[in-house]
XYZ file of C-alpha atoms in Angstrom:
555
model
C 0.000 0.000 0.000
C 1.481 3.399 -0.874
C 1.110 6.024 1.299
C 0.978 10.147 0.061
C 1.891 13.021 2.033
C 0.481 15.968 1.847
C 0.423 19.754 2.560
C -2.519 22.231 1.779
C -2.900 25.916 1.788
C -6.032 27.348 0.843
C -7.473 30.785 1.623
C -11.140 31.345 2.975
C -12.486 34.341 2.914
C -16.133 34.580 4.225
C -17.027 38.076 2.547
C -20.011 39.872 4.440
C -21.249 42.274 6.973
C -21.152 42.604 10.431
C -23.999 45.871 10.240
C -27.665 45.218 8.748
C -27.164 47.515 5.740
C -23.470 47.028 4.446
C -23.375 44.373 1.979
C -26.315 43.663 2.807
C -26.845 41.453 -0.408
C -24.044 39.267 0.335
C -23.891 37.984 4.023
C -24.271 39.301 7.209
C -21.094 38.473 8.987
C -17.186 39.036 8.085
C -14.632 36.248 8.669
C -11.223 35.698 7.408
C -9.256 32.399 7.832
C -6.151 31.030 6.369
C -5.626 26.962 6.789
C -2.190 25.570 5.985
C -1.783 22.198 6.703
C -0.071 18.608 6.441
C -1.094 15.828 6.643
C 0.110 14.887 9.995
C -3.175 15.250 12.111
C -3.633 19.177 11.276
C -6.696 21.006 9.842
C -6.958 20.305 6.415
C -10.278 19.645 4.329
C -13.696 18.528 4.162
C -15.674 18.188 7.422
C -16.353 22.095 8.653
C -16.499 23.138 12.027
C -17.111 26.739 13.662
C -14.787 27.621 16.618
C -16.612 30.240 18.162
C -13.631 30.896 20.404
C -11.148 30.509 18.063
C -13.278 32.834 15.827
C -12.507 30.707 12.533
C -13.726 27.473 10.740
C -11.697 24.708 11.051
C -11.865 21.893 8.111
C -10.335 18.491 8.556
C -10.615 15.219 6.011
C -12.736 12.418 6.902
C -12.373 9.266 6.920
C -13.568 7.571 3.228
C -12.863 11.145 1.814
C -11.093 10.798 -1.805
C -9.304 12.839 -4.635
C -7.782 11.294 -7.870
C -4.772 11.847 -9.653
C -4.826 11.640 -13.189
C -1.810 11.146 -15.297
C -1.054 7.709 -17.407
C -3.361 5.297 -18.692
C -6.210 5.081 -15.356
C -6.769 7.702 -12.840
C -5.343 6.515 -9.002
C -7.285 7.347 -6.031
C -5.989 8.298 -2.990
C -8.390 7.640 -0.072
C -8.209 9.299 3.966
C -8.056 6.071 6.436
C -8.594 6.343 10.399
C -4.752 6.130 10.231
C -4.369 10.082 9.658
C -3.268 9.307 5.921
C -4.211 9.200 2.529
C -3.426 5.512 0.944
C -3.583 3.968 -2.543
C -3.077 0.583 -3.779
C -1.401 1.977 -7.090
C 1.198 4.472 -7.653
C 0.299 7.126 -10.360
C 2.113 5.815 -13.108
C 2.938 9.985 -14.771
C 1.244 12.133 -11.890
C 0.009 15.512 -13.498
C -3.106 16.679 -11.744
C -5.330 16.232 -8.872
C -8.614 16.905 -8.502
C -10.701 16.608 -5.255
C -13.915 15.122 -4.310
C -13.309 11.712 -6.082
C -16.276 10.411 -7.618
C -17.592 7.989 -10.088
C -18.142 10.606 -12.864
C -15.063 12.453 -12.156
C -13.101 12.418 -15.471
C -10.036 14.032 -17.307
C -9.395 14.752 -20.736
C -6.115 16.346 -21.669
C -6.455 19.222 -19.015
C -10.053 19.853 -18.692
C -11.177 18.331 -15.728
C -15.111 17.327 -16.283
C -17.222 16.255 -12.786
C -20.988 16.597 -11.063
C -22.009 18.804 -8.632
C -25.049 16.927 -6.874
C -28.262 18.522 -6.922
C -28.977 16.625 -3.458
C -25.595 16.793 -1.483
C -24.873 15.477 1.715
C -25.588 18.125 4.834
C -22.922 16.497 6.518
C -19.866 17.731 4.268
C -18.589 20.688 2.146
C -17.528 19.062 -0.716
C -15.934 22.129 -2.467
C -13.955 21.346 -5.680
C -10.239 21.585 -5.764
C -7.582 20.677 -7.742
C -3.579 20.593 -7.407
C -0.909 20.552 -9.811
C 0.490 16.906 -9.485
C 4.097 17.542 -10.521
C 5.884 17.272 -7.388
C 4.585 13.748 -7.096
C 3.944 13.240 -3.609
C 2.667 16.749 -2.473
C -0.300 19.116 -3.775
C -1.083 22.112 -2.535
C -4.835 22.156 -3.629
C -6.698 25.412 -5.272
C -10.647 25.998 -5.188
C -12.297 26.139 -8.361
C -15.521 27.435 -6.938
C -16.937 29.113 -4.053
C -19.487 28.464 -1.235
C -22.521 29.277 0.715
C -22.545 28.178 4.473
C -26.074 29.138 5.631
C -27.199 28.816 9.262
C -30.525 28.051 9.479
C -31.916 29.013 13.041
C -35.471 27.570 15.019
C -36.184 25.309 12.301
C -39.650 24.085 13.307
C -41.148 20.675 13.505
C -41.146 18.271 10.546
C -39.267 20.686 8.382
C -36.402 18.445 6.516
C -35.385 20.207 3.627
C -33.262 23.037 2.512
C -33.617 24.716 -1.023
C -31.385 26.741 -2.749
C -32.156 28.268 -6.230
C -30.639 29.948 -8.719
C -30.071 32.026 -12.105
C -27.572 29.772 -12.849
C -26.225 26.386 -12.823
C -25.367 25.390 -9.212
C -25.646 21.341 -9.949
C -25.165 18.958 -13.026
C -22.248 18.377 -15.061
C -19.288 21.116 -14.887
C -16.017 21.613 -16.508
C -12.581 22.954 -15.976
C -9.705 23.766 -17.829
C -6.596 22.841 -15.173
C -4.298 24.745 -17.818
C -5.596 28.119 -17.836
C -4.003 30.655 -15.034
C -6.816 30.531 -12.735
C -9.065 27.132 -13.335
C -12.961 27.726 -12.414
C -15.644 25.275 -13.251
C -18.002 26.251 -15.766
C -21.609 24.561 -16.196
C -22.332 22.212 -19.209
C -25.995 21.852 -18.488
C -28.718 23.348 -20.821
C -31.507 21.783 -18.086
C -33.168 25.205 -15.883
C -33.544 22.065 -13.194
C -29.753 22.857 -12.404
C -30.042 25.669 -10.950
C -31.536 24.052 -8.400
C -29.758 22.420 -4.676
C -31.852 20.253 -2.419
C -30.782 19.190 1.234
C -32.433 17.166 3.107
C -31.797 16.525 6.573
C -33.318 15.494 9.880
C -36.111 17.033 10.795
C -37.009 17.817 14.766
C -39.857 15.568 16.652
C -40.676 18.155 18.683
C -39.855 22.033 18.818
C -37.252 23.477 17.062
C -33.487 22.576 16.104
C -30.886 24.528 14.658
C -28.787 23.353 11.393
C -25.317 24.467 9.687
C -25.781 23.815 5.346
C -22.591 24.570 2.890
C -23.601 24.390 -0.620
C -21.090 24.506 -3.562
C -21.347 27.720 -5.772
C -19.428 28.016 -9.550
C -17.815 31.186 -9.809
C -20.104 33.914 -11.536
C -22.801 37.038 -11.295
C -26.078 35.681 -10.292
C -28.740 37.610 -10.836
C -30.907 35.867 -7.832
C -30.088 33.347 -5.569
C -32.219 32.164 -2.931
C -32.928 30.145 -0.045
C -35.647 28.594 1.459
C -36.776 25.794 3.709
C -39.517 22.893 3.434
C -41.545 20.309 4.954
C -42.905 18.422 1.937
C -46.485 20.362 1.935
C -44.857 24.009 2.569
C -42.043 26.227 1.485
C -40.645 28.894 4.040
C -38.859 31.650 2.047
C -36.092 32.556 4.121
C -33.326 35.066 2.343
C -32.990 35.995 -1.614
C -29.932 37.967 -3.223
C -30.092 39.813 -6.501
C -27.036 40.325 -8.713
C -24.804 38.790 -6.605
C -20.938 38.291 -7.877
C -19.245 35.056 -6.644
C -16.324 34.746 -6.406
C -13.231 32.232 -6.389
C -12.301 30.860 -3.220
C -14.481 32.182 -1.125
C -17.220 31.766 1.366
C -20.305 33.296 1.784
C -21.428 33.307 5.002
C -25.437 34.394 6.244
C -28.035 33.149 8.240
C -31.635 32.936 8.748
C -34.798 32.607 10.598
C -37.858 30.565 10.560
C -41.155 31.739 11.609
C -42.441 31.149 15.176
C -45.749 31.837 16.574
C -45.654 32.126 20.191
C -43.825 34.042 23.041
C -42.934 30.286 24.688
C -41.305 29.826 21.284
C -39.110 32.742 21.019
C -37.767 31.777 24.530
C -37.003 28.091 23.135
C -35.731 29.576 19.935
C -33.287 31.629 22.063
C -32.216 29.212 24.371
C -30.266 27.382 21.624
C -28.946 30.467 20.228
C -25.120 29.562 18.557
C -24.630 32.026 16.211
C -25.452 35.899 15.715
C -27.226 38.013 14.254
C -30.475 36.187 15.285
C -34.140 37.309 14.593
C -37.012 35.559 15.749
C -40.783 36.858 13.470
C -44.038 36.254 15.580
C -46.527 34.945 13.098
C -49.915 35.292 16.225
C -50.785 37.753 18.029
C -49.442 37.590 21.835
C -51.298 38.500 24.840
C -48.451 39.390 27.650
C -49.767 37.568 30.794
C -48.175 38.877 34.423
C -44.899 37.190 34.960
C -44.328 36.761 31.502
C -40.655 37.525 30.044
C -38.381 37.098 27.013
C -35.044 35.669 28.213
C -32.525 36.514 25.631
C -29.185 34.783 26.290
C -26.032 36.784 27.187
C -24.249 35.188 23.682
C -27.033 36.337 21.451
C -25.015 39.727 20.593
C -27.159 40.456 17.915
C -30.786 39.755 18.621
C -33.795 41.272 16.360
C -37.396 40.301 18.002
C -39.727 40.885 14.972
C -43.437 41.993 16.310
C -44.478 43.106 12.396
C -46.681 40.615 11.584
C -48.066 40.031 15.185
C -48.919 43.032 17.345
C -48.255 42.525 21.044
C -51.248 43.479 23.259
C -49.782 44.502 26.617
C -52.611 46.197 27.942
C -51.663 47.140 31.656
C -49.078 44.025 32.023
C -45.261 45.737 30.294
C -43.895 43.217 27.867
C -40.706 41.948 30.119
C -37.448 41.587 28.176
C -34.493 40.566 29.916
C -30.865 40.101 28.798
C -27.850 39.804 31.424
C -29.987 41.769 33.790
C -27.762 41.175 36.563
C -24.505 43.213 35.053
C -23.738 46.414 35.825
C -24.576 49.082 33.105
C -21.666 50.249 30.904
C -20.489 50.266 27.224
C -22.537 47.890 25.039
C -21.186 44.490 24.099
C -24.500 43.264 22.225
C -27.567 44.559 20.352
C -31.207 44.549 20.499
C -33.674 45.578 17.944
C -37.386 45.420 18.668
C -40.049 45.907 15.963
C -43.829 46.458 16.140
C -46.020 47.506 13.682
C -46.508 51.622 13.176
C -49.902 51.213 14.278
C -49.710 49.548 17.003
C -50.791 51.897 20.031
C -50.945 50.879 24.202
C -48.118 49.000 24.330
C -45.981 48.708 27.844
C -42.694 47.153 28.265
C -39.939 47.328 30.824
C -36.327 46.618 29.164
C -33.209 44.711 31.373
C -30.284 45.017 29.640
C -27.617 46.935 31.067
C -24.749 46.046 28.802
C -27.007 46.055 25.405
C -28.152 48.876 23.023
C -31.651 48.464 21.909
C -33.271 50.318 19.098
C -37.205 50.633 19.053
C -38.681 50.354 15.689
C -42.344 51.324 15.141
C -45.609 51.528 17.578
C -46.546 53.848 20.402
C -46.141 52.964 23.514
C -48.028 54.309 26.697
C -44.673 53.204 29.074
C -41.516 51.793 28.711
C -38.865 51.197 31.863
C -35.519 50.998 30.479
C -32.374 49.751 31.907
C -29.337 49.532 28.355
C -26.061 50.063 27.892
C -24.738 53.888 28.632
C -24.469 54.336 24.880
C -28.112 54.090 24.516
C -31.790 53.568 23.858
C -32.064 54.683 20.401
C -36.038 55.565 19.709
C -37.088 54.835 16.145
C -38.389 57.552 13.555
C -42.033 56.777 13.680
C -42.000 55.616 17.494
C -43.780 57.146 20.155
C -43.218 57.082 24.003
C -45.853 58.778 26.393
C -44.023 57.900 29.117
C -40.501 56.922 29.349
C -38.312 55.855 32.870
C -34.939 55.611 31.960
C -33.475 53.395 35.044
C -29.705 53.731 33.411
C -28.290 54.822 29.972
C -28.570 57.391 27.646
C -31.019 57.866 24.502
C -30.865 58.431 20.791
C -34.078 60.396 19.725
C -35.728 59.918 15.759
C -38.635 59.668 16.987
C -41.217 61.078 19.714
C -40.819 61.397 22.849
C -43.733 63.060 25.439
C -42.784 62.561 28.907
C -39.290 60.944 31.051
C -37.796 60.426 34.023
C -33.981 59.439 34.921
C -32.966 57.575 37.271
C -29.613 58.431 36.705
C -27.191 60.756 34.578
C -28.754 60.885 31.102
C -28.398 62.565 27.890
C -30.790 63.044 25.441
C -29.430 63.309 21.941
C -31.677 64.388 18.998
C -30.731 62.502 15.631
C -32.880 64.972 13.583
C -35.378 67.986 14.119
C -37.800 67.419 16.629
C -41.358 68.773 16.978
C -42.061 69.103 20.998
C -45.887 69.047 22.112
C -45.647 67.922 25.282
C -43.884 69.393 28.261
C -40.293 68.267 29.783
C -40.226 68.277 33.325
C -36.829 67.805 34.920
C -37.848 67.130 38.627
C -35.663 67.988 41.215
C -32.941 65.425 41.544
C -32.418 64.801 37.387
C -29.784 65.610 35.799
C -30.086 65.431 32.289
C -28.052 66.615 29.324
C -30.247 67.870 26.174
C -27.559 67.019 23.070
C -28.964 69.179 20.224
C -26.596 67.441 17.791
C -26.761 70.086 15.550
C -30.275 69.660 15.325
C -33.443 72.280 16.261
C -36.061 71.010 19.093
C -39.336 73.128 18.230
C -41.281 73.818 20.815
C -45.155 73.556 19.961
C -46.870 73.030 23.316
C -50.002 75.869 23.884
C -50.427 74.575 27.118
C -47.234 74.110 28.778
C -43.583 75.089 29.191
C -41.679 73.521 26.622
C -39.081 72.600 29.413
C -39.744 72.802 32.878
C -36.491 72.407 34.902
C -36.322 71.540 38.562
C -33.008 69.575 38.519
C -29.766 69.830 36.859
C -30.124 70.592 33.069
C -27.172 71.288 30.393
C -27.945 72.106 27.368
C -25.438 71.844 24.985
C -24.598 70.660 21.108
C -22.869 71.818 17.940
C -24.945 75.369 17.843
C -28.150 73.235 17.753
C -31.198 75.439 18.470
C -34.274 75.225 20.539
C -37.122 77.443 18.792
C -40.848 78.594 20.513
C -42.991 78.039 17.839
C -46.184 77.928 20.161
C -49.311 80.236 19.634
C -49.544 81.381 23.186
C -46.808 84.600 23.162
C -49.057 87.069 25.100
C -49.824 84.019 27.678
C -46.683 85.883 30.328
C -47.171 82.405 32.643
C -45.683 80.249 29.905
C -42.639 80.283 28.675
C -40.103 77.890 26.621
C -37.516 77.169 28.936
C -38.772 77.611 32.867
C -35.519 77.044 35.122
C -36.614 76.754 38.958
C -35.906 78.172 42.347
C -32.837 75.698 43.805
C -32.599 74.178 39.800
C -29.272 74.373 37.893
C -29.223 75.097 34.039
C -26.426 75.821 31.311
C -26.745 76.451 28.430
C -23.195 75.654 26.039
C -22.934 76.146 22.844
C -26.552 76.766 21.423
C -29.433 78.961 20.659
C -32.238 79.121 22.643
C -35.145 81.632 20.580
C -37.649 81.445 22.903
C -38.137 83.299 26.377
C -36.525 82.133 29.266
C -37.593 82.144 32.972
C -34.488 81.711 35.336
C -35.327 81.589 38.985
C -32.286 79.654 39.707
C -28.863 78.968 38.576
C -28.384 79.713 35.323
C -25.327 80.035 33.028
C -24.532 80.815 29.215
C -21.395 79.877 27.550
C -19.256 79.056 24.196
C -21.115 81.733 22.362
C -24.906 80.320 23.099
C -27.724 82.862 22.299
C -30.474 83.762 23.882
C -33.282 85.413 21.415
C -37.476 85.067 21.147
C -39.807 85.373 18.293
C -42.603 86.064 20.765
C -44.354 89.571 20.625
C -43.309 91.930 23.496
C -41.616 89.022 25.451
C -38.103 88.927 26.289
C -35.478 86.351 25.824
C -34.405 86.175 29.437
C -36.624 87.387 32.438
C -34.452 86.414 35.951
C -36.235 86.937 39.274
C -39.944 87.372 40.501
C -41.478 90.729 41.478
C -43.425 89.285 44.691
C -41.201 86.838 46.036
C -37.619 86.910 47.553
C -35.551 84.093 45.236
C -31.832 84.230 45.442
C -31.343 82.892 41.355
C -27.604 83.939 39.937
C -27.310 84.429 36.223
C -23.616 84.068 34.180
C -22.522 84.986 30.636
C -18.953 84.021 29.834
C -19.890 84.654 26.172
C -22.670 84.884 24.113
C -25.359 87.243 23.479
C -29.437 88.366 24.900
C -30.943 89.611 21.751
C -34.677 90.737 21.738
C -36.132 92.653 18.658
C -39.598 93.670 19.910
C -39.206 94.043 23.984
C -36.295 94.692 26.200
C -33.492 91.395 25.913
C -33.727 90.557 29.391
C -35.520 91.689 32.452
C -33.679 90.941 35.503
């Protein structure tokens, strides 16, 4: 028996994404790998395995895994034994090329390699074609000639057993490739539209849901849709779709997806078994939060999307509970949390646990929310609404609309656009709160109210943002935009403030900040109270008190 030895070096490169948008078409997670290997019990080829702590894919031959070597009269094969070596019973009589997987229909003629890519491949292995340049004899260093698709496929339900993939071109049937030219790729021979076709079937779960890793073989081209989806014999489950797609050489492309589950029991199971990330879980029924109730999300999931789109959650009194490493102490974010309701949907409640995750509210109103996240923040969706927001720790990102809050703790508000203010601001006594204007205007358009109503400590502050009075009420004296009160502390750094000011406390203007109104026969700034003693201080480093219809300031 004649033994080979041999030493590999191929490059993976799993092309992707590690944000929802970027690449977006491709994958939705970034990996780079290099394996060089011998054969002497190292990581080689075939069987694929995910190191999460490693952070790479390891590959290893198996035993009964083959590759031929072509050169004289017959092809030899060369076949991986338990005995960490690949053994023949022939040697290769003129050794020229190698091609790898071995197969019955695996032929050579001159230097154009012809072989089968199986429309039903095994879920178990890879299988990606290589080929090596057989003139050393005794050691190849194998090349790819196509690329692949390793798709993690997460919560797959009961009795669901088979994986589709389908294509604008040929990803099965008979291939070709020409080992001569500078950088050999296979290229289909099929005429038959039922090539473009990949079915896997697998093992489907008895009883709730299982999780399962596919790699599927893809010939080097641009696609102009490719996509995925899973069935149980009766039903198909689209899961992603790419359009003009460029594969490429060598490569893997890495994603993941998410079957449909239907109940808030079965987004707990489908999280418990949560191995890879980003991970969404779509409620198909509507859910009715019951007291106690509670999404556990596990403290690996670092990218978690609970999808409420198609299945509005009806609260009512009872907050939707949503807990993830609730016991750590609050600080910079080491996961994510998206959660998405419909834009109509109105009364929701939910309190938030996660002290070292940012979350991001997409759609709905909600009546209350109780949030505990990550210091760098609850970021509130463009369409969202919050009537009443308790921010236990962390900071918040505002798109979207925002009525009432209180803080627990330091917080800073930062706008992300313009914001339209109807509703009142109270900072009560004991807040401190930092308004980040970002550059952006906060307009004022309560007629009922002060637009902020300070009784704590308030900073104001943001890339010559502005905050602008745009109510109807100017000859109401009692209301005013910005009301700072006796014992409160305010400072305002870097900003405009066009509205009129009430300062009974302890006020300050810096960094060139103006004070101005738009109001008729109102000034900017009035300090003090005619009827009552109030010690209130007032300091300008810089800035200016501008007032085009009444005196600037009355102190």
């Amino acid at each position: 028996m004649k033994k080979l030895f041999l030493s590999v070096a191929s490059l993976l490169l799993l092309l992707g994404s590690c944000t929802q948008n970027e690449v977006e078409e491709i994958a939705l997670s970034k990996k780079q790998n290099v394996v060089v290997a011998t054969i002497e019990g190292q990581k080689t080829r075939l069987s694929v395995d995910y190191d999460d702590t490693a952070n790479q894919f390891n590959l290893s031959w198996s035993t009964g895994d083959a590759f031929k070597v072509f050169g004289g009269v017959n092809p030899v094969e060369y076949t991986w034994s338990q005995g960490d070596e690949f053994t023949t019973t022939t040697t290769p009589e003129d050794p020229t090329y190698a091609v790898y997987p071995s197969s019955a229909n695996l032929s050579i003629n001159g230097t154009t390699v012809s072989m089968t890519l199986s429309a039903t491949p095994s879920v178990a292995n890879i299988n990606l074609p290589m080929w090596a340049d057989a003139s050393n004899g005794n050691a190849f260093s194998f090349k790819h000639l196509a690329a692949a698709l390793q798709f993690k496929l997460n919560q797959i339900p009961e009795g669901y057993n088979k994986l589709i993939v389908e294509a604008s071109n040929a990803i099965s049937g008979s291939f070709t490739a020409k080992l001569d030219d500078e950088t050999p790729i296979l290229e289909s021979t099929s005429t038959d539209d039922a090539d473009e076709k990949v079915t896997v079937s697998f093992e489907a779960a008895t009883s709730g849901t299982k999780d399962q890793d596919f790699y599927i073989p893809l010939p080097v081209g641009t696609y102009t849709s490719l996509a995925v989806s899973v069935s149980n014999g009766t039903e198909t489950k689209a899961l992603k779709s790419w359009e003009n797609l460029t594969i490429e050489r060598g490569k893997m492309y890495y994603t993941t997806a998410t079957v449909d589950v239907a109940s808030a029991d079965a987004v707990n199971e489908a999280l418990a078994n949560v191995t890879t990330t980003p991970t969404t879980v779509n409620l198909t029924e509507e859910i009715t939060v019951q007291e106690g109730d509670a999404i556990e999300i596990p403290d690996d999931a670092e990218n978690v999307t609970l999808n409420f789109e198609a299945a509005p959650v009806t609260t009512e009194n009872t907050p939707l509970v949503i807990n993830q490493n609730d016991e750590a102490t609050s600080g910079d974010a080491t996961s994510e949390l998206n959660i998405t309701m419909p834009d109509d949907a109105e009364g929701l409640h939910a309190t938030i646990n996660a002290p070292t995750t940012t979350v991001t509210l997409v759609g709905g109103t909600y009546e209350s929310i109780e949030a505990t996240t990550a210091t760098n923040t609850l970021i509130i969706g463009e369409g969202v609404t919050i009537k009443n927001l308790t921010i236990k720790k962390g900071n918040v990102e505002l798109y979207g609309k925002l009525e009432k809050f209180t803080s627990e703790d330091a917080t800073t508000i930062k706008l992300m656009k313009d914001i339209d203010l109807t509703s009142e601001w109270e900072i009560k006594q004991g807040m401190e709160v930092t308004l980040d204007l970002n550059g952006y205007t906060l307009a004022v358009n309560n007629a009922t109210n002060h637009g902020i109503d300070n009784e704590g400590t308030l900073t104001i502050n943001g890339n010559d943002g502005k905050i602008t009075w745009v109510a109807t009420n100017y000859a109401d004296n009692a209301v005013y935009c910005i009301v700072n009160r006796a014992g409160a502390t305010m400072n305002i750094d870097a900003c405009e403030v066009a509205g009129p000011v009430y300062n009974v406390g302890n006020m300050t203007v810096e960094n060139e900040s103006k004070l101005t109104t738009n109001a008729a026969n109102r000034a900017a700034l009035i300090c003090g109270e005619d009827t009552k003693d109030i010690a209130w201080t007032f300091t300008m480093t810089s800035g200016s008190i501008v007032s085009e219809t009444h005196s600037a300031a009355v102190l």
